[in-house]
Every structure is written in structure tokens, then in C-alpha cells.
Amino acid sequence: MIDDLFADSPPDWCEVLAPGAMVLRGFALPRVPDLLQAIDAVTADAPFRHLITPGGQRMSVAMSNAGALGWVSDRRGYRYDAIDPDSGRRWPAMPRAFAQLALDAAGEAGFDGFTPEACLINRYAIGARLSLHQDKDELDYDHPIVSVSLGLPAVFLFGGFERSDKQARVPIAHGDVVVWGGPSRLRYHGVLPIKPGSHPLLGEQRINLTFRKVR
Ligand code: MD6
Ligand code: FE
């Protein structure tokens, strides 16, 4: 009976940011060894690189991808492509540990059956940042985004639907997973410059995995 009273309240490790957006604190921690092994395998095949924005700026975040589609940027624009422009080959397949984590985290947040075809892997050195943006290069916004953080902590900027809306500053730690969908899918967001430090497992970097269903 008591359980029924609380059936709709999230567990205390789930922090709701807005309707459809939440942080699952430490959700990825038990899977970190498998994730790191998979990241090494993917980035041996498709090394991290600094993409150029359509405006001609070199991004401070280095990127790679796994899955049937990868997110890329160059002078022509932002898009998803099955081919890694650096190698001319397909992106490495989505590792099983990635797919399972994305499915489980989305399910925990109330989005069942999340089967992303793209995982963008972001590597932040100290000082790297991601300026305020919306994720809107996907064809439909019915699916959530699942974002996994590893290594150095970060401050996630969580805004509204206009670039100028006030942003919340959300501290994000190693192992945290942000799930972001439904009415929050198009909120502006970004990452403040990573502060100097060294993480016991990852050293002087933050790695973020962002899973998306594109088509
Ligand atoms: C990052 N994340 O955390 C970059 N986008 O390194 C994102 O841009 C992002 O974390 C949409 C939803 C969640 C995210
Ligand atoms: Fe984003």
C-alpha cells in the first residue's frame, strides 16, 4: 500500500531537471570497465578528431562515432553520415555494452525500446567546452537522447527553448547518465569549460557518450 502511494515518485538517485529530462546519478558506474574497453576499441578504428563548424571554427571537443550513423560537421554543415570522412569506411559498429546501457537508462527514465543508431563520443581535454545548442539534426524528436559522462566532472548548462533563456547549471560526475526527451527534447544546452584536474581512471579528460535515434 505504502509502495502504491509513492509509485510515481522517482528513486532518490534520479534527479528530474524538467518534464522528460533527468539525471540518473551513477547509473553507468557498474559498467565503466566494459565501456572504457569499448571506447578504446572504437577509437582505435575511428580516432578522435576536432571537427570544423560550418562557421569555420575548430571545435575544442574531439569527436568520434559508433553505430550505423555518425554525427559530423564541416564547412557544408552538420549532418549524420554512415561513412567516417577520415577513413572513407563505415563507423565502427555500436558496441553491445553501449547499446545495452542506452536501452536500460532510457527505460529507467520511462522511454521504452530505445535503440539508437548513433553514438557520438566526445572527448574534452581541460578547458574544452561545448557552446549552447539544440540537438535538432535528427529526423524526429519522439525519441530521447541518452548522455553518459565519464572522467572529469563537468557543469552542464540546461536552458529553455530560446537561446537567451536563463540556464540552470547542473554538476555532472563520472558515471552519471542524463536522459532527455519528450517535452524537453529541444531545450538549449551546453557544457562549461572543463576545470583542471585528474580523474583516477581517465586522467585529464572527460568523455561523453551521446546516443541518438536519428531516423
Ligand atoms: C556533453 N552533451 O555532455 C554534450 N545533448 O558532453 C550534449 O550535447 C547533450 O548531454 C543532448 C542531450 C544531452 C546531452
Ligand atoms: Fe547536445
Short mmCIF file of C-alpha atoms and ligand atoms in Angstrom, two decimals:
data_model
loop_
_atom_site.label_atom_id
_atom_site.label_comp_id
_atom_site.label_asym_id
_atom_site.label_seq_id
_atom_site.Cartn_x
_atom_site.Cartn_y
_atom_site.Cartn_z
CA MET A 1 0.00 0.00 0.00
CA ILE A 2 2.71 2.41 1.02
CA ASP A 3 4.50 1.47 -2.21
CA ASP A 4 1.43 2.46 -4.21
CA LEU A 5 1.43 5.92 -2.65
CA PHE A 6 4.92 6.50 -3.99
CA ALA A 7 4.63 4.59 -7.25
CA ASP A 8 5.09 7.73 -9.32
CA SER A 9 7.99 9.32 -7.47
CA PRO A 10 11.42 8.66 -8.92
CA PRO A 11 14.12 6.95 -6.84
CA ASP A 12 16.44 9.34 -4.98
CA TRP A 13 19.32 8.79 -7.44
CA CYS A 14 17.09 10.18 -10.20
CA GLU A 15 17.10 13.96 -10.39
CA VAL A 16 14.37 15.48 -12.53
CA LEU A 17 15.55 18.63 -14.36
CA ALA A 18 12.31 19.30 -16.21
CA PRO A 19 9.47 17.17 -17.63
CA GLY A 20 11.23 14.46 -19.71
CA ALA A 21 14.74 15.41 -18.59
CA MET A 22 16.57 13.72 -15.73
CA VAL A 23 19.96 12.80 -14.37
CA LEU A 24 20.42 9.17 -13.29
CA ARG A 25 23.22 9.59 -10.76
CA GLY A 26 25.90 6.88 -11.04
CA PHE A 27 23.79 4.74 -13.36
CA ALA A 28 26.76 3.80 -15.58
CA LEU A 29 29.23 3.11 -12.73
CA PRO A 30 28.92 -0.71 -12.66
CA ARG A 31 29.54 -0.77 -16.43
CA VAL A 32 32.57 1.53 -16.61
CA PRO A 33 35.19 -1.18 -17.29
CA ASP A 34 33.19 -2.52 -20.26
CA LEU A 35 32.51 0.99 -21.54
CA LEU A 36 36.18 2.00 -21.43
CA GLN A 37 37.21 -1.14 -23.28
CA ALA A 38 34.58 -0.45 -25.94
CA ILE A 39 35.64 3.21 -26.26
CA ASP A 40 39.26 2.11 -26.80
CA ALA A 41 38.20 -0.35 -29.50
CA VAL A 42 36.02 2.17 -31.34
CA THR A 43 38.59 4.98 -31.22
CA ALA A 44 41.40 2.68 -32.39
CA ASP A 45 39.33 2.23 -35.55
CA ALA A 46 37.90 5.77 -35.79
CA PRO A 47 40.32 8.08 -33.92
CA PHE A 48 39.16 11.23 -32.14
CA ARG A 49 39.37 14.34 -34.30
CA HIS A 50 38.48 18.03 -33.97
CA LEU A 51 35.67 18.81 -36.41
CA ILE A 52 35.24 22.17 -38.09
CA THR A 53 31.94 24.01 -37.60
CA PRO A 54 30.04 25.37 -40.62
CA GLY A 55 31.33 28.78 -39.49
CA GLY A 56 34.95 27.59 -39.85
CA GLN A 57 35.83 27.17 -36.15
CA ARG A 58 37.76 24.12 -34.91
CA MET A 59 35.73 22.53 -32.11
CA SER A 60 37.57 22.27 -28.76
CA VAL A 61 35.86 18.91 -28.14
CA ALA A 62 37.36 15.95 -30.09
CA MET A 63 34.83 13.51 -31.53
CA SER A 64 34.34 10.01 -32.89
CA ASN A 65 31.26 7.85 -33.50
CA ALA A 66 29.98 4.30 -33.27
CA GLY A 67 26.90 2.83 -34.90
CA ALA A 68 25.22 2.82 -38.29
CA LEU A 69 25.33 6.63 -38.41
CA GLY A 70 27.82 9.17 -37.09
CA TRP A 71 27.39 12.89 -36.41
CA VAL A 72 29.78 15.04 -38.44
CA SER A 73 30.39 18.71 -39.06
CA ASP A 74 32.34 20.57 -41.72
CA ARG A 75 32.07 23.75 -43.78
CA ARG A 76 28.98 22.25 -45.50
CA GLY A 77 27.03 21.88 -42.26
CA TYR A 78 26.07 19.41 -39.53
CA ARG A 79 24.70 16.02 -40.53
CA TYR A 80 24.63 12.28 -39.90
CA ASP A 81 26.68 10.09 -42.23
CA ALA A 82 27.22 6.31 -42.40
CA ILE A 83 30.81 6.93 -43.54
CA ASP A 84 33.71 8.28 -41.45
CA PRO A 85 35.09 11.10 -43.63
CA ASP A 86 38.62 10.49 -42.28
CA SER A 87 38.77 6.81 -43.30
CA GLY A 88 36.17 6.54 -46.04
CA ARG A 89 34.82 3.47 -44.21
CA ARG A 90 31.70 2.87 -42.12
CA TRP A 91 31.85 3.92 -38.47
CA PRO A 92 32.67 1.08 -36.04
CA ALA A 93 29.61 -0.94 -35.03
CA MET A 94 27.76 0.06 -31.86
CA PRO A 95 29.39 -1.97 -29.05
CA ARG A 96 26.95 -4.21 -27.18
CA ALA A 97 27.82 -2.50 -23.86
CA PHE A 98 26.83 0.86 -25.38
CA ALA A 99 23.51 -0.36 -26.80
CA GLN A 100 22.54 -2.10 -23.56
CA LEU A 101 23.33 0.92 -21.41
CA ALA A 102 21.34 3.26 -23.68
CA LEU A 103 18.34 0.90 -23.64
CA ASP A 104 18.44 0.42 -19.86
CA ALA A 105 18.91 4.10 -19.00
CA ALA A 106 16.13 5.24 -21.33
CA GLY A 107 13.83 2.55 -19.89
CA GLU A 108 14.64 3.71 -16.35
CA ALA A 109 13.56 7.21 -17.40
CA GLY A 110 10.29 5.96 -18.90
CA PHE A 111 11.30 5.70 -22.57
CA ASP A 112 10.98 2.04 -23.50
CA GLY A 113 12.56 0.37 -26.53
CA PHE A 114 15.28 2.97 -27.21
CA THR A 115 17.51 1.54 -29.96
CA PRO A 116 19.82 4.37 -31.09
CA GLU A 117 21.70 4.04 -34.36
CA ALA A 118 24.23 6.73 -33.47
CA CYS A 119 26.64 7.14 -30.56
CA LEU A 120 28.68 10.34 -30.66
CA ILE A 121 31.80 10.06 -28.50
CA ASN A 122 33.03 13.42 -27.20
CA ARG A 123 36.44 13.86 -25.61
CA TYR A 124 37.02 17.02 -23.54
CA ALA A 125 40.54 17.98 -22.55
CA ILE A 126 40.87 20.52 -19.74
CA GLY A 127 39.41 23.84 -20.92
CA ALA A 128 37.31 22.27 -23.69
CA ARG A 129 33.68 23.37 -23.80
CA LEU A 130 30.51 22.95 -25.83
CA SER A 131 28.63 26.13 -26.55
CA LEU A 132 24.88 26.44 -26.15
CA HIS A 133 22.99 24.44 -28.81
CA GLN A 134 19.86 22.41 -29.55
CA ASP A 135 20.08 18.81 -30.80
CA LYS A 136 18.00 19.11 -33.94
CA ASP A 137 19.85 17.28 -36.71
CA GLU A 138 17.68 14.19 -36.18
CA LEU A 139 14.59 13.48 -38.29
CA ASP A 140 12.15 13.04 -35.47
CA TYR A 141 12.12 14.17 -31.90
CA ASP A 142 9.97 11.39 -30.46
CA HIS A 143 12.99 9.56 -29.13
CA PRO A 144 15.04 10.71 -26.16
CA ILE A 145 18.76 11.38 -26.04
CA VAL A 146 20.87 9.41 -23.59
CA SER A 147 24.11 11.05 -22.49
CA VAL A 148 26.75 9.22 -20.43
CA SER A 149 29.58 11.07 -18.65
CA LEU A 150 32.94 9.56 -17.72
CA GLY A 151 36.11 11.01 -16.22
CA LEU A 152 36.48 14.61 -15.03
CA PRO A 153 33.32 16.33 -13.76
CA ALA A 154 31.53 18.97 -15.80
CA VAL A 155 28.91 21.65 -15.44
CA PHE A 156 26.02 21.08 -17.81
CA LEU A 157 24.09 24.16 -18.87
CA PHE A 158 20.42 23.34 -19.10
CA GLY A 159 18.34 26.05 -20.72
CA GLY A 160 14.94 26.66 -22.22
CA PHE A 161 13.63 26.80 -25.76
CA GLU A 162 15.22 30.14 -26.68
CA ARG A 163 18.97 30.66 -26.71
CA SER A 164 18.51 33.66 -24.39
CA ASP A 165 16.52 31.73 -21.72
CA LYS A 166 18.18 31.50 -18.34
CA GLN A 167 20.16 28.29 -17.85
CA ALA A 168 20.45 26.03 -14.84
CA ARG A 169 23.98 24.82 -14.02
CA VAL A 170 23.91 21.09 -13.36
CA PRO A 171 27.03 19.41 -11.98
CA ILE A 172 27.68 16.10 -13.75
CA ALA A 173 30.03 13.42 -12.39
CA HIS A 174 31.73 10.25 -13.62
CA GLY A 175 29.07 7.58 -14.21
CA ASP A 176 26.08 9.94 -14.39
CA VAL A 177 23.59 9.46 -17.23
CA VAL A 178 21.35 12.26 -18.48
CA VAL A 179 18.15 11.22 -20.28
CA TRP A 180 16.45 13.93 -22.19
CA GLY A 181 13.28 13.61 -24.26
CA GLY A 182 9.60 14.33 -24.59
CA PRO A 183 8.78 17.98 -23.91
CA SER A 184 12.45 18.76 -23.12
CA ARG A 185 13.90 17.33 -26.33
CA LEU A 186 14.65 20.71 -27.92
CA ARG A 187 15.99 22.62 -24.92
CA TYR A 188 19.18 24.61 -25.37
CA HIS A 189 22.14 23.15 -23.51
CA GLY A 190 25.94 23.21 -23.36
CA VAL A 191 28.99 22.30 -21.29
CA LEU A 192 31.15 24.86 -19.42
CA PRO A 193 34.95 24.66 -19.85
CA ILE A 194 36.31 21.58 -18.07
CA LYS A 195 38.23 22.56 -14.94
CA PRO A 196 41.82 21.33 -14.39
CA GLY A 197 42.01 18.03 -12.54
CA SER A 198 42.88 14.38 -12.93
CA HIS A 199 40.43 11.51 -12.78
CA PRO A 200 41.75 8.24 -11.28
CA LEU A 201 40.66 6.18 -14.30
CA LEU A 202 40.64 8.65 -17.18
CA GLY A 203 43.28 11.23 -16.24
CA GLU A 204 42.94 14.77 -17.53
CA GLN A 205 39.84 14.35 -19.64
CA ARG A 206 36.09 13.94 -19.70
CA ILE A 207 34.45 11.53 -22.13
CA ASN A 208 30.78 11.77 -23.02
CA LEU A 209 28.73 9.26 -24.99
CA THR A 210 25.61 10.72 -26.59
CA PHE A 211 23.12 8.23 -28.02
CA ARG A 212 20.52 9.26 -30.56
CA LYS A 213 17.90 7.72 -32.73
CA VAL A 214 18.28 9.65 -35.95
CA ARG A 215 15.69 8.34 -38.44
C1 MD6 B 1 28.17 16.55 -23.34
N1 MD6 B 1 26.08 16.65 -24.40
O1 MD6 B 1 27.60 16.33 -22.28
C2 MD6 B 1 27.41 17.03 -24.52
N2 MD6 B 1 22.85 16.86 -25.83
O2 MD6 B 1 29.39 16.40 -23.48
C3 MD6 B 1 25.10 17.11 -25.18
O3 MD6 B 1 25.27 17.93 -26.06
C4 MD6 B 1 23.76 16.62 -24.91
O4 MD6 B 1 24.34 15.69 -22.80
C5 MD6 B 1 21.58 16.47 -25.64
C6 MD6 B 1 21.19 15.81 -24.51
C7 MD6 B 1 22.11 15.52 -23.55
C8 MD6 B 1 23.43 15.93 -23.73
FE FE B 2 23.60 18.27 -27.32
#
